[in-house]
mmCIF file of C-alpha atoms and ligand atoms in Angstrom:
data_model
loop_
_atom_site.group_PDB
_atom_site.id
_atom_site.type_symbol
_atom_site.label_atom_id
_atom_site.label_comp_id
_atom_site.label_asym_id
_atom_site.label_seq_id
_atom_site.Cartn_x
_atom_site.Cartn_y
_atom_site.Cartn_z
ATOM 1 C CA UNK A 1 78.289 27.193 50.047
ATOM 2 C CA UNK A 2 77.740 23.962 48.185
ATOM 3 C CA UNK A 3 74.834 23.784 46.345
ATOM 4 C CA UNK A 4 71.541 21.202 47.574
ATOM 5 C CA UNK A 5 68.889 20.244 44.610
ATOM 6 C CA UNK A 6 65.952 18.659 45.129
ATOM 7 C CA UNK A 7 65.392 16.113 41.775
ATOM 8 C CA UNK A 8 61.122 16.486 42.084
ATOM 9 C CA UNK A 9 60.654 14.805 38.195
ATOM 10 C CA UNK A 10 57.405 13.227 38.873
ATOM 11 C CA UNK A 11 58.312 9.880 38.158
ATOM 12 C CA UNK A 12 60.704 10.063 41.487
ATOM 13 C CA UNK A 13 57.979 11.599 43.378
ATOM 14 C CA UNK A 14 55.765 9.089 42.794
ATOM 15 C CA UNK A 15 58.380 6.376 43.211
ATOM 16 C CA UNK A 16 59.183 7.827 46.639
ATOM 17 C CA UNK A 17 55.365 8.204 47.276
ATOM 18 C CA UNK A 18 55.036 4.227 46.963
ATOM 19 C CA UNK A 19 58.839 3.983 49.123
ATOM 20 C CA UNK A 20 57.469 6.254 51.787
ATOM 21 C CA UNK A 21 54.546 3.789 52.239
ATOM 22 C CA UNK A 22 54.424 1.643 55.494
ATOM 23 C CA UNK A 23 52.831 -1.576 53.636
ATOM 24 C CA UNK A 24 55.277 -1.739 50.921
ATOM 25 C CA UNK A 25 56.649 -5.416 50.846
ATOM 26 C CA UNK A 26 61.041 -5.253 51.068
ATOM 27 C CA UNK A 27 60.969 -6.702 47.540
ATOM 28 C CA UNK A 28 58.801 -3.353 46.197
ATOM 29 C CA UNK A 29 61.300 -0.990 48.500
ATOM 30 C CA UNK A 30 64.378 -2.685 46.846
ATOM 31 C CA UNK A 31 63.369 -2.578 43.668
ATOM 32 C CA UNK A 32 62.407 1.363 44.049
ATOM 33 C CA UNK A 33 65.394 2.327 45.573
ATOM 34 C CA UNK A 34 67.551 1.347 42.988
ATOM 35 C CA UNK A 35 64.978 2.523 40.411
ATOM 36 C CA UNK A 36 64.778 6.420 41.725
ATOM 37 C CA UNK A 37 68.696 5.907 41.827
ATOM 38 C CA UNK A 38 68.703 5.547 38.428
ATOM 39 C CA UNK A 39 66.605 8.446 37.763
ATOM 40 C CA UNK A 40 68.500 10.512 40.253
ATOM 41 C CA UNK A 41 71.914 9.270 38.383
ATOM 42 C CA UNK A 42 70.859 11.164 35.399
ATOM 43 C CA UNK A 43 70.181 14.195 37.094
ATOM 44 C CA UNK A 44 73.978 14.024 39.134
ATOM 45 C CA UNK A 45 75.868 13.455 36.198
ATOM 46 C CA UNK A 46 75.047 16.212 34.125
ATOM 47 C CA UNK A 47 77.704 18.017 34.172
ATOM 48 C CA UNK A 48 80.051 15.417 32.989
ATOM 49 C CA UNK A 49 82.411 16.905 30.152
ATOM 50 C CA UNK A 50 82.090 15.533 26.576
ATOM 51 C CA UNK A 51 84.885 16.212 24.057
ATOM 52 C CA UNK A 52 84.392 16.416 19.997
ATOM 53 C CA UNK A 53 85.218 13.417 17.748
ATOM 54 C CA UNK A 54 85.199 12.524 14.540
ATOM 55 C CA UNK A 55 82.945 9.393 13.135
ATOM 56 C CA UNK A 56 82.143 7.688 10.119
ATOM 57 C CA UNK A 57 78.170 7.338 10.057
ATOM 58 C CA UNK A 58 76.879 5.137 7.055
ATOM 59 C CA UNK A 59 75.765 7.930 5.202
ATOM 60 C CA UNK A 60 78.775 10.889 6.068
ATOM 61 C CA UNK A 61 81.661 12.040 8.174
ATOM 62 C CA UNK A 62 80.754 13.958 11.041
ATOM 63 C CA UNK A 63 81.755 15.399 14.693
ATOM 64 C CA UNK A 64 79.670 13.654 17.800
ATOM 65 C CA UNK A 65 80.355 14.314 21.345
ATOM 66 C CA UNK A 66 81.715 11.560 23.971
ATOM 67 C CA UNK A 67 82.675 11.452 27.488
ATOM 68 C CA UNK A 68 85.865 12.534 28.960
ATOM 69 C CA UNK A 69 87.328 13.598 31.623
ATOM 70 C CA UNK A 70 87.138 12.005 35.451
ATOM 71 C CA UNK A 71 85.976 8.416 35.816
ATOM 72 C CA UNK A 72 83.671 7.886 38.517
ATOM 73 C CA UNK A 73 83.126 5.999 41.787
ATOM 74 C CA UNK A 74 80.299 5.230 43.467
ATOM 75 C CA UNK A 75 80.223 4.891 47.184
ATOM 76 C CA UNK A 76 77.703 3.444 49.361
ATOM 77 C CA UNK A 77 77.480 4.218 53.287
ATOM 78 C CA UNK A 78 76.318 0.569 54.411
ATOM 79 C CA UNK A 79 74.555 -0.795 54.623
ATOM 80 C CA UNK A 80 71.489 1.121 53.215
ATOM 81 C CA UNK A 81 73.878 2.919 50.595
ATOM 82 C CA UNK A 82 74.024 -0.411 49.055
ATOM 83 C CA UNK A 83 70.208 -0.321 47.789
ATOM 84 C CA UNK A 84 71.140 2.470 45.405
ATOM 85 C CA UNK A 85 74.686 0.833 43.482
ATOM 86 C CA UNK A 86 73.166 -0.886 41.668
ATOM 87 C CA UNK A 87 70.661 2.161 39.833
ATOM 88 C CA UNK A 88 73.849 4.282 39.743
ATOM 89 C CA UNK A 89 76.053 2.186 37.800
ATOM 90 C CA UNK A 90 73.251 0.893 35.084
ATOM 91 C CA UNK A 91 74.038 4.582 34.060
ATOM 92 C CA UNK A 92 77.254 4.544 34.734
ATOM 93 C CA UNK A 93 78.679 0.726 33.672
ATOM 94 C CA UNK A 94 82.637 1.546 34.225
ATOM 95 C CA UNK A 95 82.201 3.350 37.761
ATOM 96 C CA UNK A 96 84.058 1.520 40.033
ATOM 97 C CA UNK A 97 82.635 0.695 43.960
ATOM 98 C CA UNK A 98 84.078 1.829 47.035
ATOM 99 C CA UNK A 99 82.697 1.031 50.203
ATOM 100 C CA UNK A 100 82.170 3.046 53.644
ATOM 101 C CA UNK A 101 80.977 1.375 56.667
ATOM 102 C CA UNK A 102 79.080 3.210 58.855
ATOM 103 C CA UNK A 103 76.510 3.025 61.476
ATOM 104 C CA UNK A 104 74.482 5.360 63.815
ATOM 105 C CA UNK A 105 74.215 4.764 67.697
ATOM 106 C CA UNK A 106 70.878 4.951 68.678
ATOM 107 C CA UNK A 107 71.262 6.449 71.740
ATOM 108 C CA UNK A 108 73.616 9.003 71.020
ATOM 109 C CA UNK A 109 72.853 9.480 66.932
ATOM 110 C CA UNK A 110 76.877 9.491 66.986
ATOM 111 C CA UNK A 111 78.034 7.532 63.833
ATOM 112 C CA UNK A 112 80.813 4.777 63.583
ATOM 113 C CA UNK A 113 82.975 3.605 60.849
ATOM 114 C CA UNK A 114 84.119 0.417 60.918
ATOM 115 C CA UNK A 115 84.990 -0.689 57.051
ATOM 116 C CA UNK A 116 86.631 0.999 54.160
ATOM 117 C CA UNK A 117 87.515 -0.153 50.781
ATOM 118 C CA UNK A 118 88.271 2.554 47.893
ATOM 119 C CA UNK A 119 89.401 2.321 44.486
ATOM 120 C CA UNK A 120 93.067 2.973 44.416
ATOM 121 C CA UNK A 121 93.215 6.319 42.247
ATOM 122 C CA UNK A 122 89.971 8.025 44.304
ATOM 123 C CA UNK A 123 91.486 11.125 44.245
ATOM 124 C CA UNK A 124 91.630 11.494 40.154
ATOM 125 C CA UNK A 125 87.621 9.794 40.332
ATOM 126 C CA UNK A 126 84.301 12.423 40.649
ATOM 127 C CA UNK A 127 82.949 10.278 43.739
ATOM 128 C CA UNK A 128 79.140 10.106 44.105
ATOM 129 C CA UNK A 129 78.281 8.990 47.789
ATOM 130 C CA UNK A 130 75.354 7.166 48.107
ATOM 131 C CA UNK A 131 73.105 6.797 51.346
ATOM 132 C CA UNK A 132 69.206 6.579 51.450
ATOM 133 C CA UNK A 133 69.015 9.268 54.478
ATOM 134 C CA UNK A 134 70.776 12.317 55.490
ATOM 135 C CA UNK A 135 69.020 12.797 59.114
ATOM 136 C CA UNK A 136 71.661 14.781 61.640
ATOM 137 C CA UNK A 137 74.262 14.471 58.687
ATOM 138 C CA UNK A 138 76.923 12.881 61.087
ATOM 139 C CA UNK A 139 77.381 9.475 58.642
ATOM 140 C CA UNK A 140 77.616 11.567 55.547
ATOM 141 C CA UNK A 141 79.475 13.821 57.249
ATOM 142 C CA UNK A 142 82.300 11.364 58.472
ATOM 143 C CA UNK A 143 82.169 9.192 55.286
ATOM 144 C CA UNK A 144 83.123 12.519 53.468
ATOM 145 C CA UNK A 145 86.167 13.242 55.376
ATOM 146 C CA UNK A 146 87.562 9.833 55.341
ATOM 147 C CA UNK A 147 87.122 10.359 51.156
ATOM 148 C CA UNK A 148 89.114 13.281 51.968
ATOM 149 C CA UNK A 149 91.586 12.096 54.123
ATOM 150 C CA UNK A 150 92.626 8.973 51.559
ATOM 151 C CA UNK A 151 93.264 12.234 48.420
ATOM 152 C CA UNK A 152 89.348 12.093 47.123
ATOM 153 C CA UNK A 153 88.589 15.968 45.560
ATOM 154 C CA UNK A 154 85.506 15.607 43.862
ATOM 155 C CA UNK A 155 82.841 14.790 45.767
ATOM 156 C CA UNK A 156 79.143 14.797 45.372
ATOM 157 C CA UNK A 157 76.566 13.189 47.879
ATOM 158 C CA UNK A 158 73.218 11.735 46.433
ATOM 159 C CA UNK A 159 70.538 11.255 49.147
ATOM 160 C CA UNK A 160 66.922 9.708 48.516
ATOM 161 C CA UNK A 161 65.602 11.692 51.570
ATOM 162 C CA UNK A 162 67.034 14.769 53.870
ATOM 163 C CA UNK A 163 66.421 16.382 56.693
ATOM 164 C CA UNK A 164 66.632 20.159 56.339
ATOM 165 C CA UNK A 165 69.527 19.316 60.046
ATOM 166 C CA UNK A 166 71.360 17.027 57.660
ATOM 167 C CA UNK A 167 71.793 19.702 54.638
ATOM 168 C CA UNK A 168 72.817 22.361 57.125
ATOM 169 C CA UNK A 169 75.317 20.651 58.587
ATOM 170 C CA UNK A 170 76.912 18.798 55.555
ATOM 171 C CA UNK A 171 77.033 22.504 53.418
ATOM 172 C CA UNK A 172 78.643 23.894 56.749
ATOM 173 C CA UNK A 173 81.379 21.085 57.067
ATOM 174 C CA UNK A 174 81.513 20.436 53.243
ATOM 175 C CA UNK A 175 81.268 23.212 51.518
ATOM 176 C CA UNK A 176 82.746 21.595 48.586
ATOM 177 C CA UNK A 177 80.572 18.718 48.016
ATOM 178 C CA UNK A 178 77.029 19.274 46.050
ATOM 179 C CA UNK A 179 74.256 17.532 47.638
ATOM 180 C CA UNK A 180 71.187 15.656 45.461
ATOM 181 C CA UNK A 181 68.161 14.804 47.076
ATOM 182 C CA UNK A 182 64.450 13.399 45.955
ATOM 183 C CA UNK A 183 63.138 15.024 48.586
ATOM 184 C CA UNK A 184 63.680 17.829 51.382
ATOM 185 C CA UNK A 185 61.191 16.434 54.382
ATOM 186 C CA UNK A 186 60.095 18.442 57.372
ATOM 187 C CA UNK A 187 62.361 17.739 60.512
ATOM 188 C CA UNK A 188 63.948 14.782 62.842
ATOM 189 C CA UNK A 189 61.887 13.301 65.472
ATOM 190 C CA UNK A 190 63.168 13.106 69.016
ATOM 191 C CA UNK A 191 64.738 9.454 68.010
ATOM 192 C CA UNK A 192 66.319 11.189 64.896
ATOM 193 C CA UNK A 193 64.239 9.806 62.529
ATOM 194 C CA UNK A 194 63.487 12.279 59.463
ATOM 195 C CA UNK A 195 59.652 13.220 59.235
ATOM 196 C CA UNK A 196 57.554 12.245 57.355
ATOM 197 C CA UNK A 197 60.555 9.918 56.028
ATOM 198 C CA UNK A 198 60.447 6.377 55.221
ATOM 199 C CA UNK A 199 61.717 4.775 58.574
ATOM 200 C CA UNK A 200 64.694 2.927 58.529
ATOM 201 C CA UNK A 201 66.259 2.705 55.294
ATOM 202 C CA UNK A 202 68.796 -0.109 56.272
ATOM 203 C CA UNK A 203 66.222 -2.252 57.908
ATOM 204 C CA UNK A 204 63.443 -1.958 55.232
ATOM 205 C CA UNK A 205 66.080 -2.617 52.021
ATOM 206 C CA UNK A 206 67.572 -5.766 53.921
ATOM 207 C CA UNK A 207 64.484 -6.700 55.469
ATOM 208 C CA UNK A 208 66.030 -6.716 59.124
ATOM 209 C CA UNK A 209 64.426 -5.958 62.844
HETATM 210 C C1 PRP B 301 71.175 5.310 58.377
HETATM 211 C C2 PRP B 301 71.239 5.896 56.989
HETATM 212 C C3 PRP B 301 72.406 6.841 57.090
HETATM 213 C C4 PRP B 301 72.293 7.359 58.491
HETATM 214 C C5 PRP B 301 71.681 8.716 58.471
HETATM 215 O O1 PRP B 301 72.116 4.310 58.544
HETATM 216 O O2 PRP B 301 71.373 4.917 55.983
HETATM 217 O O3 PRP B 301 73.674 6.232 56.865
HETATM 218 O O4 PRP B 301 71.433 6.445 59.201
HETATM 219 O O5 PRP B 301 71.671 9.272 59.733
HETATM 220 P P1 PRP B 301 72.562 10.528 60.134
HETATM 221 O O6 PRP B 301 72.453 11.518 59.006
HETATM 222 O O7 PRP B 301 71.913 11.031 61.385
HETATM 223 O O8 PRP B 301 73.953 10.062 60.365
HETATM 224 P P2 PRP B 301 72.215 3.416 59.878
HETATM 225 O O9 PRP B 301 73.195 4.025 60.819
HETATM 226 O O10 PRP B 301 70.846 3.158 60.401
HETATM 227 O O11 PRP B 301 72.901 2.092 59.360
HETATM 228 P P3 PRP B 301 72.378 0.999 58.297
HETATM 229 O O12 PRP B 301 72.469 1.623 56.945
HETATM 230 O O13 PRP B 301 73.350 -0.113 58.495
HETATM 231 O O14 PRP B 301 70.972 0.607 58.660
HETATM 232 N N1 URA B 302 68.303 6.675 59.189
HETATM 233 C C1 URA B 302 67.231 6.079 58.626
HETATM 234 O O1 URA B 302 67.335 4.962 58.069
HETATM 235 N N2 URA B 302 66.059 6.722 58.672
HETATM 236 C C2 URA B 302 65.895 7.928 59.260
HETATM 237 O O2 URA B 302 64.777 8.474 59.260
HETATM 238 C C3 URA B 302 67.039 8.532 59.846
HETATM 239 C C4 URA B 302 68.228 7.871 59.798
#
């Protein structure tokens, strides 16, 4: 079983508080979206492997730590995915960007890919997948196995908000892939909106509907 974390550091919770808010203007939702992706960022990539080196300081010789190991990409789900790039890779400046498109029928909650664009050596990269939501878990879901299919291995999926539906039933495909959220909410609504929630991630980012 893969392992879910909720990142509660009280400068995401109140970040979210301000996101979850109804009369927050698109500019505000953008801005925080990318900003408790950052935050989240630092949380995900902690257990990225440092090696020793040795440095000349101004004052002696000495052994530091620096990164090595897998180089990362970040992948959005589209479109809402795209609201968090941006905070991820202001961490992480050499990540490169693939792209999944995906969206949800709203009658049936079914989702349906119809882009992808991946960096060429995805299967040596730890892959972050980005989305705002994880409601039924059927987008993440689908975006992971087409990782899969194309060689990706390492695979972890960041989430501003989940549904305690979408956890299940990415840990139960996925058993592999870590999940991050900022928050665990209640349940989906009849329309498969998560509850409380924020609404609809993709409409309030781009300002849509
Ligand atoms: C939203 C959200 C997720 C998906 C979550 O995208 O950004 O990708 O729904 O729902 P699920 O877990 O039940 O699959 P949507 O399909 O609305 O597309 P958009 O990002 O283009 O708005
Ligand atoms: N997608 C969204 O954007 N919001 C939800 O609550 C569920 C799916």
């Amino acid at each position: 079983m893969s392992k879910f974390t909720v990142i509660d550091h009280p400068l995401i919770q109140h970040k979210l508080r301000i996101l979850r808010d109804k009369n927050t203007s698109t500019k505000d939702f953008r801005e925080l979206v990318n900003e408790i992706a950052t935050l989240m960022a630092y949380e995900v990539s902690r257990d990225m492997q440092l090696e020793d080196v040795e440095i000349d300081t101004p004052v002696a010789h000495t052994t530091v730590k620096q990164l090595t190991g897998k180089k990362v990409a970040v992948v959005p789900i589209l479109r809402a995915g795209l609201g968090m790039v941006d905070g991820v890779v202001k961490l992480i400046p050499a990540a490169r960007i693939g792209h999944i498109g995906m969206y949800r029928d709203e009658k049936t909650l079914e989702p349906h890919e119809y882009f992808i664009k991946l960096p060429e050596d995805i299967e040596k990269r730890e892959v972050i997948v980005v989305d705002p939501m994880l409601a039924t878990g059927g987008s993440a879901k689908d975006a992971i196995a087409a990782l899969k299919k194309r060689g990706a291995r390492y695979i972890k999926l960041m989430v501003l908000v989940a549904a305690p539906e979408g956890v299940k039933a990415v840990q139960a495909a996925d058993p592999d892939v870590d999940i991050f959220a900022a928050a665990l909410d209640d349940h989906l609504n009849d329309k498969g909106y998560i509850v409380p929630g924020l609404g609809d991630a993709g409409d309030r980012l781009f300002g849509t509907k």
